[in-house]
PDB file of C-alpha atoms in Angstrom:
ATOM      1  CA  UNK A  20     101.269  58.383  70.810  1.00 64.00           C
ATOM      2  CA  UNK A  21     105.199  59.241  71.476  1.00 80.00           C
ATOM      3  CA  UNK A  22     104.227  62.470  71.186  1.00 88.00           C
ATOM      4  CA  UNK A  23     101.798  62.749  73.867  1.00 90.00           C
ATOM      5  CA  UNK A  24     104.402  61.067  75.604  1.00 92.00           C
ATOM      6  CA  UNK A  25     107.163  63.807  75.028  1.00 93.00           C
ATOM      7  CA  UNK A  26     104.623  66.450  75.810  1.00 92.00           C
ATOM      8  CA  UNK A  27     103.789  64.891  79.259  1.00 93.00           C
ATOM      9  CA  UNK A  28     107.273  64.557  80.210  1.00 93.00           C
ATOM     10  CA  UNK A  29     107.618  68.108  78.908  1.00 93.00           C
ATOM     11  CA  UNK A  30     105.157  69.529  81.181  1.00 91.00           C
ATOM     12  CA  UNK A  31     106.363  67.544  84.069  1.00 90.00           C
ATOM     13  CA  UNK A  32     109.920  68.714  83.881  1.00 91.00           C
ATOM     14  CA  UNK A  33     108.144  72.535  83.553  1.00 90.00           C
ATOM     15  CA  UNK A  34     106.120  72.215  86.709  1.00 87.00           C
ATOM     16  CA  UNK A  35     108.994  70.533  88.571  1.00 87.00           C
ATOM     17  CA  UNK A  36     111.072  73.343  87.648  1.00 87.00           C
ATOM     18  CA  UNK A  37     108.554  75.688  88.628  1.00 86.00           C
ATOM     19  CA  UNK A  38     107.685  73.900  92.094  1.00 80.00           C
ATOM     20  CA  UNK A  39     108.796  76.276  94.969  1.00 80.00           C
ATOM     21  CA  UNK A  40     111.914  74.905  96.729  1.00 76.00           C
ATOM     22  CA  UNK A  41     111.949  73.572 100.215  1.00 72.00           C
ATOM     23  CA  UNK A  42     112.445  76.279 103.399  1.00 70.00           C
ATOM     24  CA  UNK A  43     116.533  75.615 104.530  1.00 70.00           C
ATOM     25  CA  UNK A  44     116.173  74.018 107.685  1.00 65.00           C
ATOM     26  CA  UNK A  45     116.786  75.836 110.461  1.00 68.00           C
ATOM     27  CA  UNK A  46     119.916  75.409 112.910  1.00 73.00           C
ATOM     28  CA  UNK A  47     122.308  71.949 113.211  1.00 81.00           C
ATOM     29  CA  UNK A  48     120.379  68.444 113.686  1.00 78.00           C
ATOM     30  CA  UNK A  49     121.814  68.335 117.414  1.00 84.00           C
ATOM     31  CA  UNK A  50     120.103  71.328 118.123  1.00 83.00           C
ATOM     32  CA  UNK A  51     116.845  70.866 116.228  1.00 80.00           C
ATOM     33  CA  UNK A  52     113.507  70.675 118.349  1.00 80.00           C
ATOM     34  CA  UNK A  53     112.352  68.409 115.850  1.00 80.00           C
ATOM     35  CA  UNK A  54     114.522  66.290 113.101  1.00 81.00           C
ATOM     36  CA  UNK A  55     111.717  67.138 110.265  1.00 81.00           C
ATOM     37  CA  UNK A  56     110.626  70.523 111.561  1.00 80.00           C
ATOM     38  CA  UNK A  57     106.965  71.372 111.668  1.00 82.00           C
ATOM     39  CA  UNK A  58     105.902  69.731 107.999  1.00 83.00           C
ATOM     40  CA  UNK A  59     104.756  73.139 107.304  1.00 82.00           C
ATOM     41  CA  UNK A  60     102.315  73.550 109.986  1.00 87.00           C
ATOM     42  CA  UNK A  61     101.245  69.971 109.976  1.00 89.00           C
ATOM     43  CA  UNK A  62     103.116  68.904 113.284  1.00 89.00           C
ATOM     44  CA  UNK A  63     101.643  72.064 115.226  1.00 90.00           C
ATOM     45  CA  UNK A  64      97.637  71.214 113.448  1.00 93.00           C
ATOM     46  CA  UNK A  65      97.967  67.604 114.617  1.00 92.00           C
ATOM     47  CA  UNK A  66      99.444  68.571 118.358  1.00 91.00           C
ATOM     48  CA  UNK A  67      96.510  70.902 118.667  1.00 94.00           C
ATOM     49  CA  UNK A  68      94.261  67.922 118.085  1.00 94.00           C
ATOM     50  CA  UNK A  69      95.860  65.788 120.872  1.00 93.00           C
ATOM     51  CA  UNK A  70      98.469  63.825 118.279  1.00 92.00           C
ATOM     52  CA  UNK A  71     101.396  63.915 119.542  1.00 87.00           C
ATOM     53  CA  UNK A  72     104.559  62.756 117.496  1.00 82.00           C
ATOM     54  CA  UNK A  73     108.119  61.877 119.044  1.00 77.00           C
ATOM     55  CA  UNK A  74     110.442  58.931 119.691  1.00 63.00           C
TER      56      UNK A  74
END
């Protein structure tokens, strides 16, 4: 059993290693259109079907 263990947590640190990193955000947080940016497409999908997000 604490093997299967160490070989879980093995393969999790590999695929967290190997997750692609985040896009740098774009510009300073006072100038930002949106704090978050788009969620990768999410916030544009979602405005397109009438949600609008915004405080």
């Amino acid at each position: 059993m604490p093997n299967r263990v160490r070989a879980a947590a093995l393969g999790l640190a590999v695929l967290t290693c190997l997750a692609p990193r985040p896009a740098a955000a774009q510009g300073s947080v006072w100038t930002r259109k949106h704090l978050f940016g788009d969620w990768g497409g999410v916030r544009t999908d979602l405005a397109r079907r009438g949600v609008a997000l915004g405080a």
